[in-house]
DNA sequence: TAAAGAATACCGTGAACGCGGTATTGTCCG
DNA sequence: CGGACAATACCGCGTTCACGGTATTCTTTA
């Protein structure tokens, strides 16, 4: 059990983890660490969410991903909805692109693998409190790769400044007429610009332009 | 100087860094570390790129960002073009969104701040060799935030499965006729679906739909 | 100075779109 | 059982688009 002094001065953690062995190991580790205490543990997200309705949210939530019932990702999403200030530290065996991506999008503040040492886990908690995002280096590499792939190849099509301007308005949803009015030029001028843009981007429709511009961040 | 044994067995690093004090400090640190040696140092990207034309690329490149002449980001881009296998470790004082974002998109394999300890730098080199991406925890948090912001708010418009299907084809650039043919339904059916999609997304044009779908990742 | 590129402007035609209607069928849920 | 919703289908009208031309003016660059 946890004494009163710890409760008032220490940082509260909750943990969702279905593996009893791992759960108890981490709880013991945390409760031996000054400044932190493990307030509740759960074997599934549903129970944690239920308690969140009546109790104050913890500062940090340790979250497994492979869980019975609601997935850790979905659980994280709901927790962050109810308590955006809670930092969720993912602690899992999975490090595939899909899971890492989803976890980050769901608002994870860190991502450790279960092969992490006790030291690493404790250090991760401090880093989270300091506004950092502790990540397994392999996971971090995945994140960077995903990121740069997502940011894409930023195609180079040698659009002129004016063409980029027109492109921007096009993506904004304006018609040729509206673009012409906004730039105070003739309708026909915009028509010509569009023809040139289409040719440069190798597309034949407005939607094609918009898709390409957004996918390749041309604007 | 570096002896032959080190040269053949150790991992070669190059460094671009205009601050002489910091440069020499890190070089000494690396050359004292078994398994690594600092083969060349440069005060600007141009010199490094020139040498890259005639010499083998290093396994790791330590790159400053605030440099005279070509920026570290641009330099990194060019290095990665010439030698994609080279891992670039950014070592800088800047940790703003813009710079972090650009560095990742340019293909950085790690991002440390200059207040890192010697230990951290050396450990980062090992992590890079092991396929990890060493990152300052603050920077990592920035990356996660950027990432999840970029992934966006994933708007909820209650599109039906069929509507999502049509939306996908629409974004792919197909006309109503083509979508109808592909889904083996009447042109009019697609016309109706489109009307409903327009209403749900509050847009009035194909381009508007494409823009919204891509920006909010509806597909 | 000549060539190249950027920005501007005009026209006509056939195709595609946006949107106002209306209507039938099937399924799921209260 | 009956309403809600999804998916299907049809029609017409006015607007907008895509694209084929051609052409002038002004920089920039070779």
PDB file of C-alpha atoms in Angstrom, chain A:
ATOM      1  CA  UNK A   1       0.000   0.000   0.000  1.00  0.00           C
ATOM      2  CA  UNK A   2       0.886   3.578  -0.456  1.00  0.00           C
ATOM      3  CA  UNK A   3       1.167   6.032   2.389  1.00  0.00           C
ATOM      4  CA  UNK A   4      -0.406   9.449   2.617  1.00  0.00           C
ATOM      5  CA  UNK A   5       2.809  11.418   2.105  1.00  0.00           C
ATOM      6  CA  UNK A   6       3.413   9.708  -1.177  1.00  0.00           C
ATOM      7  CA  UNK A   7      -0.141  10.337  -2.259  1.00  0.00           C
ATOM      8  CA  UNK A   8       0.031  14.049  -1.750  1.00  0.00           C
ATOM      9  CA  UNK A   9       3.543  14.668  -3.028  1.00  0.00           C
ATOM     10  CA  UNK A  10       4.070  12.002  -5.611  1.00  0.00           C
ATOM     11  CA  UNK A  11       2.873  11.763  -9.154  1.00  0.00           C
ATOM     12  CA  UNK A  12      -0.019   9.385  -9.684  1.00  0.00           C
ATOM     13  CA  UNK A  13       0.149   6.701 -12.316  1.00  0.00           C
ATOM     14  CA  UNK A  14      -2.435   4.298 -13.598  1.00  0.00           C
ATOM     15  CA  UNK A  15      -1.592   1.237 -15.595  1.00  0.00           C
ATOM     16  CA  UNK A  16      -3.571  -0.911 -18.010  1.00  0.00           C
ATOM     17  CA  UNK A  17      -1.824  -4.223 -18.553  1.00  0.00           C
ATOM     18  CA  UNK A  18      -3.295  -7.681 -18.815  1.00  0.00           C
ATOM     19  CA  UNK A  19      -0.136  -9.654 -18.135  1.00  0.00           C
ATOM     20  CA  UNK A  20      -0.155 -10.101 -14.360  1.00  0.00           C
ATOM     21  CA  UNK A  21       3.548 -10.792 -14.081  1.00  0.00           C
ATOM     22  CA  UNK A  22       4.615  -7.751 -16.034  1.00  0.00           C
ATOM     23  CA  UNK A  23       2.008  -5.577 -14.365  1.00  0.00           C
ATOM     24  CA  UNK A  24       3.112  -6.449 -10.861  1.00  0.00           C
ATOM     25  CA  UNK A  25       6.761  -6.058 -11.785  1.00  0.00           C
ATOM     26  CA  UNK A  26       6.253  -2.568 -13.117  1.00  0.00           C
ATOM     27  CA  UNK A  27       4.000  -1.575 -10.227  1.00  0.00           C
ATOM     28  CA  UNK A  28       6.615  -2.665  -7.735  1.00  0.00           C
ATOM     29  CA  UNK A  29       9.255  -0.802  -9.684  1.00  0.00           C
ATOM     30  CA  UNK A  30       7.226   2.396  -9.736  1.00  0.00           C
ATOM     31  CA  UNK A  31       6.264   2.232  -6.091  1.00  0.00           C
ATOM     32  CA  UNK A  32       9.924   1.845  -5.196  1.00  0.00           C
ATOM     33  CA  UNK A  33      10.703   4.997  -7.174  1.00  0.00           C
ATOM     34  CA  UNK A  34      10.564   8.237  -5.167  1.00  0.00           C
ATOM     35  CA  UNK A  35       8.222  10.778  -6.669  1.00  0.00           C
ATOM     36  CA  UNK A  36       5.893   8.310  -8.362  1.00  0.00           C
ATOM     37  CA  UNK A  37       3.258   5.890  -7.218  1.00  0.00           C
ATOM     38  CA  UNK A  38       1.018   3.488  -9.027  1.00  0.00           C
ATOM     39  CA  UNK A  39      -2.476   4.391  -7.909  1.00  0.00           C
ATOM     40  CA  UNK A  40      -4.489   1.851  -9.879  1.00  0.00           C
ATOM     41  CA  UNK A  41      -3.900  -1.023 -12.226  1.00  0.00           C
ATOM     42  CA  UNK A  42      -6.375  -2.535 -14.665  1.00  0.00           C
ATOM     43  CA  UNK A  43      -6.435  -5.531 -16.922  1.00  0.00           C
ATOM     44  CA  UNK A  44      -8.532  -3.802 -19.567  1.00  0.00           C
ATOM     45  CA  UNK A  45      -9.406  -0.324 -20.816  1.00  0.00           C
ATOM     46  CA  UNK A  46     -13.077  -0.556 -19.957  1.00  0.00           C
ATOM     47  CA  UNK A  47     -12.394  -0.689 -16.230  1.00  0.00           C
ATOM     48  CA  UNK A  48      -9.980   2.228 -16.391  1.00  0.00           C
ATOM     49  CA  UNK A  49     -12.469   4.353 -18.319  1.00  0.00           C
ATOM     50  CA  UNK A  50     -15.186   3.546 -15.842  1.00  0.00           C
ATOM     51  CA  UNK A  51     -13.085   4.710 -12.920  1.00  0.00           C
ATOM     52  CA  UNK A  52     -12.151   7.834 -14.856  1.00  0.00           C
ATOM     53  CA  UNK A  53     -15.754   8.952 -14.598  1.00  0.00           C
ATOM     54  CA  UNK A  54     -15.640   9.204 -10.844  1.00  0.00           C
ATOM     55  CA  UNK A  55     -11.976   9.705  -9.939  1.00  0.00           C
ATOM     56  CA  UNK A  56      -9.426  12.326 -10.896  1.00  0.00           C
ATOM     57  CA  UNK A  57      -7.382  11.355 -13.898  1.00  0.00           C
ATOM     58  CA  UNK A  58      -3.756  10.366 -13.290  1.00  0.00           C
ATOM     59  CA  UNK A  59      -0.826  12.440 -14.480  1.00  0.00           C
ATOM     60  CA  UNK A  60       0.541   9.480 -16.403  1.00  0.00           C
ATOM     61  CA  UNK A  61      -1.104   6.388 -17.804  1.00  0.00           C
ATOM     62  CA  UNK A  62       0.945   3.336 -18.709  1.00  0.00           C
ATOM     63  CA  UNK A  63      -0.839   1.585 -21.528  1.00  0.00           C
ATOM     64  CA  UNK A  64      -0.388  -1.815 -23.045  1.00  0.00           C
ATOM     65  CA  UNK A  65      -1.650  -2.229 -26.611  1.00  0.00           C
ATOM     66  CA  UNK A  66      -2.583  -5.878 -26.964  1.00  0.00           C
ATOM     67  CA  UNK A  67      -5.486  -6.109 -24.578  1.00  0.00           C
ATOM     68  CA  UNK A  68      -8.636  -8.178 -24.256  1.00  0.00           C
ATOM     69  CA  UNK A  69     -11.709  -6.177 -25.232  1.00  0.00           C
ATOM     70  CA  UNK A  70     -11.076  -2.588 -26.269  1.00  0.00           C
ATOM     71  CA  UNK A  71      -7.655  -2.108 -27.836  1.00  0.00           C
ATOM     72  CA  UNK A  72      -5.097   0.063 -26.113  1.00  0.00           C
ATOM     73  CA  UNK A  73      -5.199   2.497 -29.017  1.00  0.00           C
ATOM     74  CA  UNK A  74      -8.938   3.005 -28.724  1.00  0.00           C
ATOM     75  CA  UNK A  75      -8.641   3.197 -24.956  1.00  0.00           C
ATOM     76  CA  UNK A  76      -5.966   5.847 -25.265  1.00  0.00           C
ATOM     77  CA  UNK A  77      -8.142   7.870 -27.605  1.00  0.00           C
ATOM     78  CA  UNK A  78     -10.984   7.836 -25.081  1.00  0.00           C
ATOM     79  CA  UNK A  79      -8.763   8.624 -22.136  1.00  0.00           C
ATOM     80  CA  UNK A  80      -7.275  11.592 -23.996  1.00  0.00           C
ATOM     81  CA  UNK A  81     -10.778  12.804 -24.767  1.00  0.00           C
ATOM     82  CA  UNK A  82     -11.764  12.716 -21.134  1.00  0.00           C
ATOM     83  CA  UNK A  83      -8.418  13.970 -19.843  1.00  0.00           C
ATOM     84  CA  UNK A  84      -6.146  15.563 -22.440  1.00  0.00           C
ATOM     85  CA  UNK A  85      -3.644  16.501 -19.748  1.00  0.00           C
ATOM     86  CA  UNK A  86      -2.892  12.892 -18.957  1.00  0.00           C
ATOM     87  CA  UNK A  87       0.292  11.721 -20.632  1.00  0.00           C
ATOM     88  CA  UNK A  88      -0.023   8.218 -21.998  1.00  0.00           C
ATOM     89  CA  UNK A  89       3.123   6.137 -22.129  1.00  0.00           C
ATOM     90  CA  UNK A  90       2.733   3.140 -24.373  1.00  0.00           C
ATOM     91  CA  UNK A  91       4.490   0.052 -23.091  1.00  0.00           C
ATOM     92  CA  UNK A  92       4.121  -2.827 -25.477  1.00  0.00           C
ATOM     93  CA  UNK A  93       5.763  -5.597 -27.439  1.00  0.00           C
ATOM     94  CA  UNK A  94       4.557  -4.262 -30.780  1.00  0.00           C
ATOM     95  CA  UNK A  95       6.678  -1.920 -32.853  1.00  0.00           C
ATOM     96  CA  UNK A  96       5.080  -2.199 -36.280  1.00  0.00           C
ATOM     97  CA  UNK A  97       4.343   0.874 -38.387  1.00  0.00           C
ATOM     98  CA  UNK A  98       0.611   0.530 -38.046  1.00  0.00           C
ATOM     99  CA  UNK A  99       0.566   0.419 -34.279  1.00  0.00           C
ATOM    100  CA  UNK A 100       3.171   3.132 -33.819  1.00  0.00           C
ATOM    101  CA  UNK A 101       1.320   5.402 -36.200  1.00  0.00           C
ATOM    102  CA  UNK A 102      -2.029   4.857 -34.542  1.00  0.00           C
ATOM    103  CA  UNK A 103      -0.610   5.337 -31.088  1.00  0.00           C
ATOM    104  CA  UNK A 104       0.952   8.653 -31.987  1.00  0.00           C
ATOM    105  CA  UNK A 105      -2.194   9.858 -33.671  1.00  0.00           C
ATOM    106  CA  UNK A 106      -4.140   8.844 -30.588  1.00  0.00           C
ATOM    107  CA  UNK A 107      -1.885  11.139 -28.574  1.00  0.00           C
ATOM    108  CA  UNK A 108       0.791   8.962 -26.986  1.00  0.00           C
ATOM    109  CA  UNK A 109       3.473  10.888 -25.107  1.00  0.00           C
ATOM    110  CA  UNK A 110       5.998   8.104 -25.338  1.00  0.00           C
ATOM    111  CA  UNK A 111       6.483   4.622 -26.676  1.00  0.00           C
ATOM    112  CA  UNK A 112       8.577   1.984 -24.965  1.00  0.00           C
ATOM    113  CA  UNK A 113       8.991  -1.682 -25.712  1.00  0.00           C
ATOM    114  CA  UNK A 114       8.544  -4.262 -22.989  1.00  0.00           C
ATOM    115  CA  UNK A 115      12.158  -5.301 -23.259  1.00  0.00           C
ATOM    116  CA  UNK A 116      13.071  -1.955 -21.694  1.00  0.00           C
ATOM    117  CA  UNK A 117      14.998  -2.110 -18.448  1.00  0.00           C
ATOM    118  CA  UNK A 118      13.546  -0.897 -15.197  1.00  0.00           C
ATOM    119  CA  UNK A 119      15.950   2.002 -15.321  1.00  0.00           C
ATOM    120  CA  UNK A 120      14.684   3.009 -18.746  1.00  0.00           C
ATOM    121  CA  UNK A 121      11.092   2.896 -17.611  1.00  0.00           C
ATOM    122  CA  UNK A 122      11.768   5.022 -14.557  1.00  0.00           C
ATOM    123  CA  UNK A 123      13.815   7.457 -16.617  1.00  0.00           C
ATOM    124  CA  UNK A 124      10.982   7.634 -19.122  1.00  0.00           C
ATOM    125  CA  UNK A 125       8.582   8.753 -16.406  1.00  0.00           C
ATOM    126  CA  UNK A 126      10.857  11.651 -15.478  1.00  0.00           C
ATOM    127  CA  UNK A 127      11.262  12.601 -19.093  1.00  0.00           C
ATOM    128  CA  UNK A 128       7.514  12.725 -19.555  1.00  0.00           C
ATOM    129  CA  UNK A 129       7.143  14.997 -16.552  1.00  0.00           C
ATOM    130  CA  UNK A 130       9.796  17.257 -18.055  1.00  0.00           C
ATOM    131  CA  UNK A 131       7.868  17.521 -21.297  1.00  0.00           C
ATOM    132  CA  UNK A 132       9.920  15.005 -23.184  1.00  0.00           C
ATOM    133  CA  UNK A 133       8.769  12.001 -25.150  1.00  0.00           C
ATOM    134  CA  UNK A 134      10.724   8.906 -24.236  1.00  0.00           C
ATOM    135  CA  UNK A 135      10.903   6.536 -27.147  1.00  0.00           C
ATOM    136  CA  UNK A 136      12.653   3.348 -27.865  1.00  0.00           C
ATOM    137  CA  UNK A 137      15.297   4.177 -30.480  1.00  0.00           C
ATOM    138  CA  UNK A 138      13.915   1.632 -32.916  1.00  0.00           C
ATOM    139  CA  UNK A 139      10.466   3.088 -32.540  1.00  0.00           C
ATOM    140  CA  UNK A 140      11.884   6.550 -32.974  1.00  0.00           C
ATOM    141  CA  UNK A 141      13.443   5.511 -36.238  1.00  0.00           C
ATOM    142  CA  UNK A 142      10.080   4.187 -37.358  1.00  0.00           C
ATOM    143  CA  UNK A 143       8.476   7.471 -36.445  1.00  0.00           C
ATOM    144  CA  UNK A 144      11.029   9.451 -38.409  1.00  0.00           C
ATOM    145  CA  UNK A 145      10.666   7.185 -41.419  1.00  0.00           C
ATOM    146  CA  UNK A 146       6.890   7.367 -41.283  1.00  0.00           C
ATOM    147  CA  UNK A 147       7.090  11.090 -40.915  1.00  0.00           C
ATOM    148  CA  UNK A 148       9.377  11.729 -43.823  1.00  0.00           C
ATOM    149  CA  UNK A 149       7.457   9.286 -45.991  1.00  0.00           C
ATOM    150  CA  UNK A 150       4.227  10.990 -45.019  1.00  0.00           C
ATOM    151  CA  UNK A 151       5.685  14.388 -45.712  1.00  0.00           C
ATOM    152  CA  UNK A 152       6.332  12.858 -49.079  1.00  0.00           C
ATOM    153  CA  UNK A 153       8.578  13.540 -52.019  1.00  0.00           C
ATOM    154  CA  UNK A 154       7.518  17.182 -52.389  1.00  0.00           C
ATOM    155  CA  UNK A 155       7.333  17.014 -56.152  1.00  0.00           C
ATOM    156  CA  UNK A 156       9.078  19.649 -58.226  1.00  0.00           C
ATOM    157  CA  UNK A 157       7.048  20.804 -61.150  1.00  0.00           C
ATOM    158  CA  UNK A 158       8.590  24.228 -61.749  1.00  0.00           C
ATOM    159  CA  UNK A 159       5.390  26.114 -61.180  1.00  0.00           C
ATOM    160  CA  UNK A 160       5.789  29.859 -61.527  1.00  0.00           C
ATOM    161  CA  UNK A 161       4.903  32.071 -58.556  1.00  0.00           C
ATOM    162  CA  UNK A 162       1.697  33.128 -60.220  1.00  0.00           C
ATOM    163  CA  UNK A 163       0.776  29.553 -60.939  1.00  0.00           C
ATOM    164  CA  UNK A 164       1.351  28.621 -57.311  1.00  0.00           C
ATOM    165  CA  UNK A 165      -0.908  31.472 -56.305  1.00  0.00           C
ATOM    166  CA  UNK A 166      -3.640  30.257 -58.625  1.00  0.00           C
ATOM    167  CA  UNK A 167      -3.085  26.725 -57.390  1.00  0.00           C
ATOM    168  CA  UNK A 168      -3.601  27.847 -53.827  1.00  0.00           C
ATOM    169  CA  UNK A 169      -6.935  29.438 -54.616  1.00  0.00           C
ATOM    170  CA  UNK A 170      -7.926  26.437 -56.681  1.00  0.00           C
ATOM    171  CA  UNK A 171      -7.264  24.149 -53.739  1.00  0.00           C
ATOM    172  CA  UNK A 172      -9.242  26.584 -51.638  1.00  0.00           C
ATOM    173  CA  UNK A 173     -12.224  25.656 -53.759  1.00  0.00           C
ATOM    174  CA  UNK A 174     -12.646  28.760 -55.903  1.00  0.00           C
ATOM    175  CA  UNK A 175     -13.932  28.583 -59.450  1.00  0.00           C
ATOM    176  CA  UNK A 176     -12.021  30.088 -62.358  1.00  0.00           C
ATOM    177  CA  UNK A 177     -14.351  33.054 -62.302  1.00  0.00           C
ATOM    178  CA  UNK A 178     -13.776  33.591 -58.574  1.00  0.00           C
ATOM    179  CA  UNK A 179     -10.018  33.276 -58.898  1.00  0.00           C
ATOM    180  CA  UNK A 180     -10.032  35.805 -61.733  1.00  0.00           C
ATOM    181  CA  UNK A 181     -12.009  38.245 -59.619  1.00  0.00           C
ATOM    182  CA  UNK A 182      -9.752  37.750 -56.606  1.00  0.00           C
ATOM    183  CA  UNK A 183      -6.559  38.317 -58.578  1.00  0.00           C
ATOM    184  CA  UNK A 184      -8.201  41.081 -60.613  1.00  0.00           C
ATOM    185  CA  UNK A 185      -7.370  39.601 -63.981  1.00  0.00           C
ATOM    186  CA  UNK A 186      -9.440  38.251 -66.823  1.00  0.00           C
ATOM    187  CA  UNK A 187     -11.240  34.940 -66.634  1.00  0.00           C
ATOM    188  CA  UNK A 188      -9.269  33.906 -69.687  1.00  0.00           C
ATOM    189  CA  UNK A 189      -5.984  34.516 -67.947  1.00  0.00           C
ATOM    190  CA  UNK A 190      -6.887  32.080 -65.210  1.00  0.00           C
ATOM    191  CA  UNK A 191      -8.053  29.672 -67.836  1.00  0.00           C
ATOM    192  CA  UNK A 192      -4.610  29.837 -69.414  1.00  0.00           C
ATOM    193  CA  UNK A 193      -2.859  29.479 -66.053  1.00  0.00           C
ATOM    194  CA  UNK A 194      -4.923  26.410 -65.324  1.00  0.00           C
ATOM    195  CA  UNK A 195      -4.085  24.879 -68.644  1.00  0.00           C
ATOM    196  CA  UNK A 196      -0.408  25.366 -67.901  1.00  0.00           C
ATOM    197  CA  UNK A 197      -0.734  23.976 -64.390  1.00  0.00           C
ATOM    198  CA  UNK A 198      -2.574  20.924 -65.688  1.00  0.00           C
ATOM    199  CA  UNK A 199       0.181  20.305 -68.175  1.00  0.00           C
ATOM    200  CA  UNK A 200       2.952  20.721 -65.649  1.00  0.00           C
ATOM    201  CA  UNK A 201       1.306  18.424 -63.115  1.00  0.00           C
ATOM    202  CA  UNK A 202       0.151  15.937 -65.748  1.00  0.00           C
ATOM    203  CA  UNK A 203      -3.479  16.066 -64.694  1.00  0.00           C
ATOM    204  CA  UNK A 204      -6.654  16.925 -66.517  1.00  0.00           C
ATOM    205  CA  UNK A 205      -9.123  17.879 -63.834  1.00  0.00           C
ATOM    206  CA  UNK A 206      -9.451  20.273 -60.941  1.00  0.00           C
ATOM    207  CA  UNK A 207      -9.718  17.386 -58.519  1.00  0.00           C
ATOM    208  CA  UNK A 208      -6.543  15.899 -59.889  1.00  0.00           C
ATOM    209  CA  UNK A 209      -4.739  19.138 -59.232  1.00  0.00           C
ATOM    210  CA  UNK A 210      -6.093  19.404 -55.714  1.00  0.00           C
ATOM    211  CA  UNK A 211      -5.173  15.804 -54.938  1.00  0.00           C
ATOM    212  CA  UNK A 212      -1.661  16.208 -56.261  1.00  0.00           C
ATOM    213  CA  UNK A 213      -1.127  19.550 -54.581  1.00  0.00           C
ATOM    214  CA  UNK A 214      -2.183  18.244 -51.197  1.00  0.00           C
ATOM    215  CA  UNK A 215      -0.455  14.884 -51.456  1.00  0.00           C
ATOM    216  CA  UNK A 216       2.815  16.424 -52.539  1.00  0.00           C
ATOM    217  CA  UNK A 217       2.504  19.599 -50.526  1.00  0.00           C
ATOM    218  CA  UNK A 218       2.866  21.943 -53.464  1.00  0.00           C
ATOM    219  CA  UNK A 219       1.128  24.765 -51.689  1.00  0.00           C
TER     220      UNK A 219
END
